[in-house]
Amino acid sequence: MEAGDKIGSSAHPTSLHPPVRGDASSGTLGRHLARRLVEIGVKDVFSVPGDFNLNLLDHLIAEPELNLVGCCNELNAGYAADGYARAKGVGACVVTFTVGGLSVLNAIAGAYSENLPVICIVGGPNSNDYGTNRILHHTIGLPDFSQELRCFQTITCAQAVVNNLDDAHELLDTAISTALKESKPVYISIGCNLPGIPHPTFARDPVPFFLAPKVSNQLGLEAAVEATANFLNKAVKPVLVGGPKLRVANAKDAFVELADACGYPIAVMPSGKGLVPEHHSHFIGTYWGAVSTSFCGEIVESADAYVFVGPIFNDYSSVGYSLLIKKEKAIIVQPNRVTIGNGPSFGWVFMADFLSALAKKLKKNTTAVENYRRIFVPPGMPLKHGNDEPLRVNVLFKHIQPLRVNVLFKHIQDMLSKDSAVIAETGDSWFNCQKLHLPENCGYEFQMQYGSIGWSVGATLGYAQAAKDKRVIACIGDGSFQVTAQDISTMIRCGQKSIIFLINNGGYTIEVEIHDGPYNVIKNWNYTAFVDAIHNGEGKCWTAKVRTEDELIDAIAAATGEKKDSLCFIEVFAHKDDTSKELLEWGSRVSSANSRPPNPQ
């Protein structure tokens, strides 16, 4: 978005809600908020009604360019706003006071961890109740209305409590612009009696935002580029690794520019998958320490210089703190800072500016790419169940050993194109989906930093609502699905055409590989019957159960053929111990990190 650009277009309100209409002097808070959301690119708002937000919802419905999507619960509404923000750049949800606000907290915390601008709007108490000793419903029974606000303060970058129309305009605009500038969620509480009252500060059509562009410190930028170029041009086999903060820095194009210019091999951190072009001729896979793509980890860790662009190093991405990376060999490029080895560090240098400038200063060096090609061996094809293989009975499902998970993902790979997007749920889908090779412009999303199971159901709803040009393929484990299953209902009601692979292996597989126990086994559901019951003959929805490769082939053919205009839910039965080798390795290392004894005091 360029400074001074108008973020949206103006439109006249619908005549179905006369109370919202009026001349410029009688604009309302509700009208202003609706127009602001449209201006910044929000066309769908995910909501759960409650008595404190009903008046506000009337005004959002009255905006012809805004679509209200009712969700089954607040957690999923927040997850949907998260998924929507991944596709559109910004998302929004509306819930009611405290019971709704505290329910959506977990989703907003996840959006904060992933640097997503989500506008979380809460219908608050009547403005007359502030400062009184009254006890309200939906609260914990104390005359203190700040509990919800205090909870949101730690997981949002700005908060606005609107209980006075005189400063409402400033509070709303400041919160929304802060979300866009910081790329983090914000919290807005609006008194339930305020949305429809005319006030002169609300013009009929809000003045477009003017968000001043961030400009690097020119001297700092030049110094950072010179120092980095000197460092890298002396290296024998440098590599380039993209991380998740490429998104927040809006630096994906600059990253490609640098990759084209330098000739280094390109790897991606697991949480950055989808942000780095995998069709690039120098792409070598996912760098994830001991569970990296074959030959990728060896090339990165044997390099004498590595540039990490927008990384997040945590216990998950570092595989229990086991990466063989040395700080003195690393250049760390964050959204607004560059650090070279053990120093120096240059602040107020923005990632996109830095990568573009650096591309012009580096000598081309393809040594590490040539080394990779020298040692690379193509992966073998997954085996089918052989006639000479002993048959084993899965006690949970009372039938012969089911379809192998690696065979499932071989077929998912063949489904991918520029017109698709993959949503990977927390669990073994992380590891299996990491191995998918993404075609150019194929979307990919997962929530690695926060890792909240159940995120993918709401995120699939939100992403599909935003990216109508793509067919979403969601890979969800049975344990995760049970957390948030209800909003399959909302997908059907919205006419979405996603394909959901429900991997039924009888439990929390990722937890099993970290630390097993009876708590990791869940009650098995008849998942297709559950979705059929939700469908209830309204809208387009198709389900299938899959136990063999032939059944999988038939199900995929139907989902991409005659049922391509339906929401397709394919339940895949898998053995409870059929996990990726990467999860086995990763789980043991994370378990080791989790179980470290206390340091001596």
Coordinates of C-alpha atoms in Angstrom, one line a residue:
M1 CA 0.0 0.0 0.0
E2 CA 1.5 3.3 -1.0
A3 CA 1.3 6.4 1.2
G4 CA -1.7 8.4 0.5
D5 CA -3.4 5.7 -1.5
K6 CA -7.1 5.2 -0.8
I7 CA -7.5 1.8 0.7
G8 CA -11.0 1.1 -0.6
S9 CA -13.8 2.7 -2.5
S10 CA -16.9 4.5 -1.2
A11 CA -20.4 3.1 -1.6
H12 CA -23.9 4.2 -0.6
P13 CA -25.5 2.3 2.3
T14 CA -28.3 -0.1 1.7
S15 CA -31.8 1.2 2.1
L16 CA -32.8 -1.9 4.2
H17 CA -31.6 -0.2 7.4
P18 CA -32.9 3.4 7.4
P19 CA -31.5 4.3 10.9
V20 CA -28.0 4.0 9.5
R21 CA -28.6 6.5 6.7
G22 CA -28.1 10.2 7.1
D23 CA -26.1 13.2 5.8
A24 CA -22.5 13.9 6.6
S25 CA -23.3 15.7 9.8
S26 CA -25.2 12.7 11.1
G27 CA -22.7 9.9 10.4
T28 CA -22.6 7.2 13.0
L29 CA -19.9 5.2 14.7
G30 CA -21.3 1.9 13.2
R31 CA -21.3 3.3 9.7
H32 CA -17.8 4.7 10.1
L33 CA -16.4 1.3 11.4
A34 CA -18.1 -0.6 8.6
R35 CA -16.6 1.8 6.0
R36 CA -13.1 1.6 7.6
L37 CA -13.2 -2.2 7.4
V38 CA -14.1 -2.1 3.8
E39 CA -11.4 0.5 3.1
I40 CA -8.6 -1.6 4.6
G41 CA -9.6 -4.7 2.5
V42 CA -12.0 -6.6 4.9
K43 CA -15.0 -7.8 3.0
D44 CA -16.1 -10.6 5.4
V45 CA -16.4 -10.2 9.2
F46 CA -16.6 -13.4 11.3
S47 CA -19.0 -13.0 14.2
V48 CA -21.0 -14.6 17.0
P49 CA -24.0 -12.5 18.2
G50 CA -24.6 -11.5 21.8
D51 CA -26.8 -8.9 23.3
F52 CA -24.0 -6.3 23.7
N53 CA -23.0 -6.4 19.9
L54 CA -26.4 -6.8 18.2
N55 CA -26.8 -3.0 17.5
L56 CA -23.3 -2.9 16.0
L57 CA -24.0 -6.0 13.9
D58 CA -27.0 -4.2 12.3
H59 CA -24.7 -1.4 11.1
L60 CA -22.1 -3.9 9.7
I61 CA -24.9 -5.7 7.8
A62 CA -26.1 -2.4 6.4
E63 CA -22.8 -1.9 4.6
P64 CA -23.3 -3.3 1.2
E65 CA -19.6 -4.2 0.7
L66 CA -19.4 -6.1 4.0
N67 CA -20.5 -9.7 4.5
L68 CA -21.2 -10.9 8.0
V69 CA -20.2 -14.6 8.5
G70 CA -21.9 -16.1 11.6
C71 CA -19.7 -18.7 13.2
C72 CA -20.6 -21.5 15.7
N73 CA -18.3 -20.2 18.4
E74 CA -16.0 -17.3 19.2
L75 CA -12.8 -19.4 19.0
N76 CA -13.5 -20.4 15.4
A77 CA -14.5 -16.8 14.5
G78 CA -11.0 -15.8 15.7
Y79 CA -9.3 -18.6 13.8
A80 CA -11.3 -17.6 10.7
A81 CA -10.2 -14.0 11.0
D82 CA -6.6 -15.4 11.3
G83 CA -7.0 -17.5 8.1
Y84 CA -8.7 -14.5 6.3
A85 CA -5.8 -12.2 7.3
R86 CA -3.3 -14.7 5.8
A87 CA -5.0 -14.5 2.4
K88 CA -6.1 -10.9 2.4
G89 CA -3.6 -9.1 4.6
V90 CA -6.1 -8.2 7.4
G91 CA -9.1 -9.9 9.1
A92 CA -11.8 -9.0 11.5
C93 CA -14.1 -10.7 14.0
V94 CA -16.9 -9.4 16.2
V95 CA -17.9 -11.0 19.6
T96 CA -19.8 -10.0 22.7
F97 CA -18.5 -8.7 26.0
T98 CA -16.4 -10.9 28.2
V99 CA -18.0 -14.3 27.6
G100 CA -17.3 -13.8 23.9
G101 CA -14.1 -11.8 24.4
L102 CA -12.5 -14.4 26.7
S103 CA -13.5 -17.2 24.4
V104 CA -11.8 -15.6 21.4
L105 CA -8.6 -14.8 23.3
N106 CA -6.8 -18.0 22.2
A107 CA -7.3 -17.3 18.6
I108 CA -6.1 -13.7 18.9
A109 CA -3.0 -14.8 20.8
G110 CA -2.3 -17.1 17.9
A111 CA -2.7 -14.3 15.4
Y112 CA -0.3 -12.2 17.5
S113 CA 2.3 -15.0 17.4
E114 CA 2.1 -15.2 13.6
N115 CA 2.1 -11.4 13.1
L116 CA -1.3 -11.1 11.6
P117 CA -3.4 -7.9 11.7
V118 CA -6.7 -9.0 13.1
I119 CA -9.3 -6.4 14.2
C120 CA -11.0 -8.0 17.2
I121 CA -14.2 -6.0 17.9
V122 CA -16.2 -6.5 21.1
G123 CA -19.7 -5.2 21.9
G124 CA -19.1 -3.6 25.3
P125 CA -21.4 -2.4 28.1
N126 CA -23.7 0.6 27.9
S127 CA -21.6 3.8 28.2
N128 CA -23.7 4.9 31.2
D129 CA -22.5 1.8 33.2
Y130 CA -18.8 2.8 33.2
G131 CA -17.7 4.3 36.5
T132 CA -20.8 3.0 38.4
N133 CA -21.0 0.3 41.0
R134 CA -23.3 -1.8 38.8
I135 CA -22.8 -5.5 38.3
L136 CA -23.5 -6.7 34.7
H137 CA -24.3 -10.1 33.2
H138 CA -21.6 -11.8 31.2
T139 CA -19.0 -10.6 33.8
I140 CA -17.5 -12.4 36.7
G141 CA -19.8 -10.6 39.1
L142 CA -17.6 -7.7 40.0
P143 CA -18.4 -4.0 39.1
D144 CA -15.1 -3.9 37.2
F145 CA -15.4 -3.9 33.4
S146 CA -11.6 -4.0 32.8
Q147 CA -11.0 -7.7 33.1
E148 CA -11.5 -8.4 29.4
L149 CA -9.3 -5.4 28.5
R150 CA -6.5 -6.5 30.8
C151 CA -6.5 -10.0 29.2
F152 CA -6.2 -8.5 25.7
Q153 CA -3.4 -6.1 26.6
T154 CA -0.8 -8.8 26.5
I155 CA -1.9 -10.3 23.1
T156 CA -2.7 -7.2 21.0
C157 CA -0.6 -4.2 19.9
A158 CA -3.3 -1.6 20.7
Q159 CA -6.5 -1.4 22.6
A160 CA -9.4 1.0 22.3
V161 CA -12.4 1.2 24.7
V162 CA -15.0 3.3 23.1
N163 CA -17.5 4.6 25.6
N164 CA -17.7 8.2 24.5
L165 CA -18.6 9.4 21.0
D166 CA -16.4 12.5 21.2
D167 CA -13.2 10.6 20.9
A168 CA -14.5 7.5 19.3
H169 CA -13.3 8.5 15.8
E170 CA -9.7 8.9 17.0
L171 CA -9.7 5.7 19.0
L172 CA -11.0 3.6 16.2
D173 CA -8.7 5.0 13.5
T174 CA -5.7 4.8 15.8
A175 CA -6.4 1.1 16.6
I176 CA -7.0 0.1 13.0
S177 CA -4.0 1.9 11.7
T178 CA -1.8 0.5 14.4
A179 CA -2.9 -3.0 13.5
L180 CA -1.8 -2.4 9.9
K181 CA 1.5 -0.7 10.8
E182 CA 2.5 -3.3 13.4
S183 CA 1.0 -6.3 11.6
K184 CA -0.5 -7.5 14.9
P185 CA -4.1 -7.9 16.3
V186 CA -5.9 -5.0 18.1
Y187 CA -8.8 -5.0 20.5
I188 CA -11.7 -2.5 20.1
S189 CA -14.6 -2.5 22.6
I190 CA -17.6 -0.4 21.6
G191 CA -20.4 0.6 24.0
C192 CA -23.6 -1.3 23.0
N193 CA -25.6 2.0 22.9
L194 CA -23.3 3.9 20.7
P195 CA -23.2 2.5 17.1
G196 CA -26.4 4.1 15.8
I197 CA -26.1 7.6 17.4
P198 CA -25.2 10.4 14.9
H199 CA -22.2 12.4 15.7
P200 CA -20.5 15.2 13.7
T201 CA -17.0 13.6 13.9
F202 CA -18.2 10.7 11.6
A203 CA -18.2 11.9 8.0
R204 CA -20.5 9.9 5.7
D205 CA -17.4 8.5 3.9
P206 CA -14.4 8.3 6.1
V207 CA -11.3 10.2 4.9
P208 CA -8.9 7.6 3.5
F209 CA -6.1 6.5 5.8
F210 CA -2.7 8.0 5.2
L211 CA -0.2 5.5 6.4
A212 CA 3.3 7.0 6.0
P213 CA 5.7 4.4 4.5
K214 CA 8.6 3.2 6.7
V215 CA 11.8 4.4 5.2
S216 CA 15.2 2.9 6.2
N217 CA 17.9 5.0 7.7
Q218 CA 19.9 5.5 4.5
L219 CA 23.3 5.6 6.2
G220 CA 22.5 2.6 8.3
L221 CA 21.2 0.8 5.2
E222 CA 24.4 1.5 3.3
A223 CA 26.6 0.4 6.2
A224 CA 24.6 -2.8 6.7
V225 CA 24.8 -3.7 3.0
E226 CA 28.5 -3.0 2.8
A227 CA 29.3 -5.0 5.9
T228 CA 27.1 -7.9 4.7
A229 CA 28.5 -7.9 1.2
N230 CA 32.1 -8.0 2.5
F231 CA 31.2 -10.9 4.8
L232 CA 29.4 -13.0 2.1
N233 CA 31.8 -12.2 -0.8
K234 CA 34.6 -13.8 1.2
A235 CA 32.6 -17.0 1.8
V236 CA 33.2 -20.1 -0.2
K237 CA 29.8 -21.8 0.0
P238 CA 27.1 -19.4 1.4
V239 CA 23.4 -20.3 1.6
L240 CA 20.1 -18.3 1.9
V241 CA 17.3 -19.4 4.2
G242 CA 13.8 -17.7 4.3
G243 CA 11.8 -17.5 7.5
P244 CA 8.2 -16.6 8.6
K245 CA 8.8 -12.9 9.0
L246 CA 9.1 -12.5 5.3
R247 CA 5.4 -12.0 5.4
V248 CA 5.2 -9.2 8.0
A249 CA 8.1 -7.4 6.3
N250 CA 6.3 -7.7 2.9
A251 CA 9.7 -8.8 1.5
K252 CA 8.9 -11.9 -0.6
D253 CA 9.7 -10.2 -3.9
A254 CA 12.9 -8.7 -2.6
F255 CA 14.0 -12.2 -1.3
V256 CA 13.5 -13.6 -4.9
E257 CA 15.5 -10.6 -6.3
L258 CA 18.4 -11.4 -3.9
A259 CA 18.1 -15.2 -4.7
D260 CA 18.3 -14.5 -8.4
A261 CA 21.3 -12.3 -8.1
C262 CA 23.5 -14.2 -5.6
G263 CA 23.2 -17.8 -7.0
Y264 CA 23.1 -19.3 -3.5
P265 CA 21.0 -22.3 -2.7
I266 CA 17.6 -21.3 -1.2
A267 CA 16.1 -23.1 1.8
V268 CA 13.1 -22.3 3.9
M269 CA 12.5 -22.6 7.6
P270 CA 9.5 -24.9 8.3
S271 CA 7.4 -21.9 9.5
G272 CA 8.3 -20.0 6.4
K273 CA 6.9 -22.6 3.9
G274 CA 4.8 -20.9 1.3
L275 CA 6.7 -17.6 1.5
V276 CA 9.7 -18.8 -0.5
P277 CA 9.3 -19.9 -4.2
E278 CA 9.8 -23.7 -4.4
H279 CA 9.8 -23.7 -8.2
H280 CA 13.0 -21.6 -8.1
S281 CA 15.9 -23.5 -9.7
H282 CA 18.1 -23.1 -6.6
F283 CA 15.5 -24.2 -4.1
I284 CA 16.8 -27.2 -2.0
G285 CA 14.0 -27.7 0.6
T286 CA 13.1 -27.2 4.2
Y287 CA 15.9 -26.5 6.7
W288 CA 14.7 -28.0 10.0
G289 CA 17.9 -29.3 11.7
A290 CA 17.7 -33.1 12.1
V291 CA 14.4 -33.3 10.3
S292 CA 15.3 -31.2 7.3
T293 CA 14.5 -32.2 3.7
S294 CA 17.1 -34.8 2.6
F295 CA 20.4 -33.2 1.7
C296 CA 19.2 -29.7 2.6
G297 CA 20.3 -29.8 6.3
E298 CA 23.7 -31.0 5.3
I299 CA 24.2 -28.2 2.8
V300 CA 23.0 -25.5 5.2
E301 CA 24.9 -26.7 8.2
S302 CA 28.2 -27.2 6.3
A303 CA 28.1 -23.7 4.8
D304 CA 30.7 -21.2 5.9
A305 CA 28.1 -18.4 5.8
Y306 CA 24.3 -18.4 6.0
V307 CA 21.8 -15.6 5.6
F308 CA 18.6 -16.2 7.6
V309 CA 15.9 -13.8 6.4
G310 CA 13.1 -13.3 9.0
P311 CA 13.7 -16.3 11.1
I312 CA 12.0 -17.4 14.4
F313 CA 14.2 -19.7 16.4
N314 CA 12.2 -21.5 19.1
D315 CA 12.3 -25.0 20.6
Y316 CA 10.1 -26.4 17.8
S317 CA 11.9 -24.8 14.8
S318 CA 15.3 -25.7 16.4
V319 CA 14.2 -29.3 17.0
G320 CA 14.7 -29.1 20.8
Y321 CA 17.6 -26.6 20.5
S322 CA 19.7 -29.0 18.4
L323 CA 20.5 -26.9 15.2
L324 CA 24.1 -27.1 14.2
I325 CA 24.3 -23.4 13.4
K326 CA 27.1 -21.1 14.5
K327 CA 26.3 -17.5 15.3
E328 CA 29.6 -16.2 13.9
K329 CA 28.7 -17.6 10.5
A330 CA 25.1 -16.2 10.4
I331 CA 23.6 -13.0 9.1
I332 CA 20.2 -12.5 10.7
V333 CA 17.9 -10.2 8.7
Q334 CA 14.8 -9.2 10.7
P335 CA 12.0 -6.9 9.5
N336 CA 13.8 -3.8 10.8
R337 CA 17.3 -4.9 11.9
V338 CA 20.4 -6.7 10.4
T339 CA 23.0 -8.5 12.6
I340 CA 26.2 -9.8 11.1
G341 CA 27.8 -12.7 13.0
N342 CA 28.5 -11.7 16.6
G343 CA 28.2 -8.1 15.5
P344 CA 27.8 -5.4 14.4
S345 CA 24.0 -4.8 14.3
F346 CA 22.2 -2.2 12.2
G347 CA 18.8 -0.9 13.3
W348 CA 16.0 0.9 11.4
V349 CA 17.1 -1.0 8.3
F350 CA 14.0 -2.5 6.7
M351 CA 14.1 -6.0 5.2
A352 CA 12.9 -5.3 1.7
D353 CA 15.2 -2.3 1.3
F354 CA 18.1 -4.3 2.6
L355 CA 17.6 -7.4 0.4
S356 CA 17.1 -5.3 -2.8
A357 CA 20.3 -3.2 -2.1
L358 CA 22.3 -6.3 -1.1
A359 CA 21.3 -8.0 -4.4
K360 CA 23.3 -5.4 -6.3
K361 CA 26.5 -5.9 -4.2
L362 CA 27.0 -9.6 -4.1
K363 CA 29.2 -11.7 -6.3
K364 CA 27.4 -14.6 -7.9
N365 CA 28.4 -17.8 -6.1
T366 CA 26.9 -21.2 -7.1
T367 CA 29.3 -23.4 -5.2
A368 CA 26.8 -24.6 -2.6
V369 CA 24.2 -25.2 -5.3
E370 CA 26.6 -27.4 -7.3
N371 CA 27.5 -29.3 -4.1
Y372 CA 23.8 -30.0 -3.5
R373 CA 23.3 -31.2 -7.0
R374 CA 26.4 -33.4 -6.7
I375 CA 25.1 -35.3 -3.6
F376 CA 21.3 -35.2 -4.3
V377 CA 19.5 -38.5 -4.7
P378 CA 15.8 -38.3 -5.8
P379 CA 13.4 -39.8 -3.2
G380 CA 11.9 -43.2 -3.8
M381 CA 8.2 -43.8 -4.3
P382 CA 6.1 -44.9 -1.4
L383 CA 5.4 -48.6 -1.4
K384 CA 1.9 -50.1 -1.9
H385 CA 0.7 -52.8 0.5
G386 CA 2.4 -55.9 -0.9
N387 CA 0.8 -59.3 -1.2
D388 CA 3.6 -60.9 0.7
E389 CA 3.4 -58.3 3.6
P390 CA 1.8 -59.8 6.7
L391 CA -1.7 -58.4 7.4
R392 CA -2.1 -56.7 10.7
V393 CA -5.4 -55.8 12.4
N394 CA -6.0 -52.3 13.7
V395 CA -7.8 -52.9 16.9
L396 CA -9.4 -49.5 16.9
F397 CA -11.0 -49.8 13.5
K398 CA -11.5 -53.6 13.3
H399 CA -10.1 -54.0 9.8
I400 CA -6.9 -54.8 7.9
Q401 CA -4.0 -52.3 8.1
P402 CA -5.2 -49.1 6.5
L403 CA -3.8 -46.9 3.8
R404 CA -0.3 -45.7 4.4
V405 CA 0.0 -42.0 5.2
N406 CA 2.9 -41.4 2.8
V407 CA 0.8 -42.8 0.0
L408 CA -2.0 -40.4 0.9
F409 CA 0.4 -37.4 0.6
K410 CA 1.8 -38.7 -2.7
H411 CA -1.7 -38.3 -4.1
I412 CA -2.2 -34.9 -2.4
Q413 CA 1.0 -33.7 -4.1
D414 CA -0.5 -34.6 -7.4
M415 CA -3.5 -32.4 -6.6
L416 CA -1.6 -29.2 -6.1
S417 CA -1.5 -26.3 -8.6
K418 CA -1.5 -22.5 -8.7
D419 CA -5.2 -22.7 -8.0
S420 CA -4.9 -24.5 -4.7
A421 CA -3.8 -23.8 -1.2
V422 CA -2.8 -26.2 1.6
I423 CA -3.8 -25.7 5.3
A424 CA -1.8 -28.0 7.6
E425 CA -3.1 -28.7 11.1
T426 CA -0.7 -29.0 14.1
G427 CA 0.4 -32.6 14.3
D428 CA 1.9 -35.1 11.9
S429 CA 0.4 -33.0 9.1
W430 CA 3.1 -30.4 9.8
F431 CA 5.8 -32.9 8.8
N432 CA 3.9 -34.6 5.9
C433 CA 2.9 -31.3 4.4
Q434 CA 6.4 -29.9 4.7
K435 CA 7.4 -32.5 2.2
L436 CA 4.9 -31.3 -0.4
H437 CA 6.5 -29.4 -3.2
L438 CA 4.5 -26.3 -3.9
P439 CA 3.9 -25.2 -7.5
E440 CA 4.2 -21.5 -8.3
N441 CA 1.5 -19.5 -6.5
C442 CA 0.1 -22.4 -4.6
G443 CA -0.8 -21.2 -1.1
Y444 CA 0.4 -22.8 2.1
E445 CA -0.5 -22.0 5.7
F446 CA 0.1 -23.5 9.1
Q447 CA 0.5 -22.2 12.7
M448 CA 3.9 -23.3 13.9
Q449 CA 4.8 -20.7 16.6
Y450 CA 1.5 -21.0 18.6
G451 CA 0.7 -24.6 17.5
S452 CA -2.9 -24.6 18.7
I453 CA -4.7 -27.8 17.8
G454 CA -8.0 -27.1 16.1
W455 CA -6.7 -23.9 14.4
S456 CA -7.1 -25.3 10.9
V457 CA -10.9 -25.7 10.9
G458 CA -11.5 -22.0 11.5
A459 CA -8.5 -21.0 9.4
T460 CA -9.8 -23.0 6.5
L461 CA -13.1 -21.3 6.7
G462 CA -11.4 -17.8 6.8
Y463 CA -8.8 -18.5 4.1
A464 CA -11.4 -20.0 1.7
Q465 CA -13.7 -17.0 2.3
A466 CA -10.9 -14.6 1.3
A467 CA -9.2 -16.6 -1.5
K468 CA -12.1 -17.6 -3.6
D469 CA -9.8 -18.1 -6.6
K470 CA -8.1 -21.1 -4.8
R471 CA -9.4 -24.5 -3.7
V472 CA -8.2 -25.1 -0.2
I473 CA -6.9 -28.6 0.7
A474 CA -6.9 -29.0 4.5
C475 CA -5.1 -31.8 6.2
I476 CA -6.5 -32.3 9.7
G477 CA -5.9 -35.0 12.4
D478 CA -8.9 -36.5 14.2
G479 CA -7.8 -35.1 17.6
S480 CA -7.5 -31.6 16.3
F481 CA -10.8 -31.8 14.4
Q482 CA -12.7 -32.7 17.5
V483 CA -11.7 -29.4 19.1
T484 CA -13.4 -27.1 16.5
A485 CA -15.5 -29.4 14.2
Q486 CA -18.7 -27.3 14.4
D487 CA -17.7 -24.7 11.8
I488 CA -17.9 -27.2 9.0
S489 CA -21.4 -25.9 9.2
T490 CA -20.4 -22.4 8.3
M491 CA -18.3 -23.6 5.4
I492 CA -21.3 -25.3 3.9
R493 CA -23.5 -22.3 4.5
C494 CA -21.0 -20.0 2.8
G495 CA -20.9 -22.4 -0.2
Q496 CA -17.2 -23.2 0.1
K497 CA -15.6 -25.9 -2.0
S498 CA -12.6 -26.9 0.2
I499 CA -11.3 -30.5 0.3
I500 CA -10.7 -31.7 3.9
F501 CA -8.7 -34.8 4.5
L502 CA -9.6 -36.0 8.0
I503 CA -6.7 -38.4 9.0
N504 CA -8.3 -40.8 11.5
N505 CA -5.6 -42.5 13.5
G506 CA -7.3 -42.6 16.9
G507 CA -5.5 -40.0 18.9
Y508 CA -3.1 -37.1 19.4
T509 CA -0.2 -38.5 17.4
I510 CA 2.2 -35.6 17.8
E511 CA 1.8 -35.8 21.6
V512 CA 2.3 -39.6 21.5
E513 CA 5.8 -39.0 19.9
I514 CA 6.7 -36.4 22.5
H515 CA 5.3 -38.3 25.6
D516 CA 2.8 -41.1 25.4
G517 CA 0.0 -41.9 27.8
P518 CA -3.6 -42.9 27.9
Y519 CA -4.6 -39.2 27.6
N520 CA -3.5 -39.3 24.0
V521 CA -6.2 -41.8 23.0
I522 CA -9.6 -40.2 22.0
K523 CA -13.1 -41.4 21.5
N524 CA -13.5 -42.4 17.9
W525 CA -16.2 -40.7 15.9
N526 CA -18.1 -41.6 12.7
Y527 CA -16.7 -38.5 11.1
T528 CA -18.4 -38.7 7.8
A529 CA -21.8 -39.3 9.5
F530 CA -21.1 -36.3 11.8
V531 CA -20.5 -34.1 8.7
D532 CA -23.5 -35.5 6.9
A533 CA -25.6 -34.6 10.0
I534 CA -24.3 -31.1 9.9
H535 CA -25.0 -30.9 6.1
N536 CA -28.6 -32.0 6.7
G537 CA -29.5 -31.6 3.1
E538 CA -28.8 -27.9 3.0
G539 CA -26.0 -26.7 0.7
K540 CA -23.4 -28.8 -1.2
C541 CA -21.4 -31.3 0.8
W542 CA -20.0 -34.7 -0.1
T543 CA -18.3 -37.2 2.2
A544 CA -16.3 -40.4 1.7
K545 CA -14.5 -43.0 3.8
V546 CA -11.1 -44.2 2.5
R547 CA -9.2 -47.3 3.7
T548 CA -7.2 -48.3 0.6
E549 CA -5.2 -46.5 -2.2
D550 CA -7.9 -47.4 -4.8
E551 CA -10.6 -45.9 -2.6
L552 CA -8.4 -42.8 -2.2
I553 CA -8.0 -42.5 -6.0
D554 CA -11.7 -42.7 -6.5
A555 CA -12.4 -40.2 -3.7
I556 CA -10.0 -37.6 -5.1
A557 CA -11.4 -38.2 -8.7
A558 CA -14.9 -37.4 -7.4
A559 CA -13.8 -34.4 -5.3
T560 CA -11.9 -32.9 -8.2
G561 CA -14.5 -33.9 -10.8
E562 CA -18.3 -34.4 -10.3
K563 CA -18.1 -33.0 -6.7
K564 CA -15.8 -30.0 -7.5
D565 CA -18.6 -27.6 -6.6
S566 CA -19.1 -29.1 -3.1
L567 CA -17.4 -29.1 0.2
C568 CA -15.6 -32.5 0.1
F569 CA -14.8 -34.3 3.4
I570 CA -12.7 -37.4 3.0
E571 CA -12.0 -39.5 6.1
V572 CA -8.8 -41.4 5.7
F573 CA -8.2 -44.3 8.1
A574 CA -4.5 -44.6 9.2
H575 CA -2.7 -46.9 11.7
K576 CA -2.1 -45.1 15.0
D577 CA 1.7 -45.7 14.6
D578 CA 1.9 -44.7 11.0
T579 CA 3.9 -41.5 11.4
S580 CA 6.5 -39.7 9.4
K581 CA 10.1 -40.5 10.4
E582 CA 10.6 -36.7 10.9
L583 CA 7.9 -36.7 13.6
L584 CA 9.7 -39.6 15.4
E585 CA 13.0 -37.8 15.3
W586 CA 11.5 -34.4 16.2
G587 CA 9.3 -35.7 18.9
S588 CA 12.2 -37.4 20.7
R589 CA 14.3 -34.3 20.6
V590 CA 11.5 -32.0 21.8
S591 CA 10.8 -34.5 24.5
S592 CA 14.4 -34.4 25.6
A593 CA 14.3 -30.6 25.7
N594 CA 11.1 -30.6 27.7
S595 CA 12.4 -33.0 30.2
R596 CA 15.7 -31.3 31.0
P597 CA 16.3 -31.4 34.8
P598 CA 16.5 -28.2 36.8
N599 CA 19.9 -26.5 36.6
P600 CA 21.9 -26.6 39.9
Q601 CA 21.1 -23.5 42.0

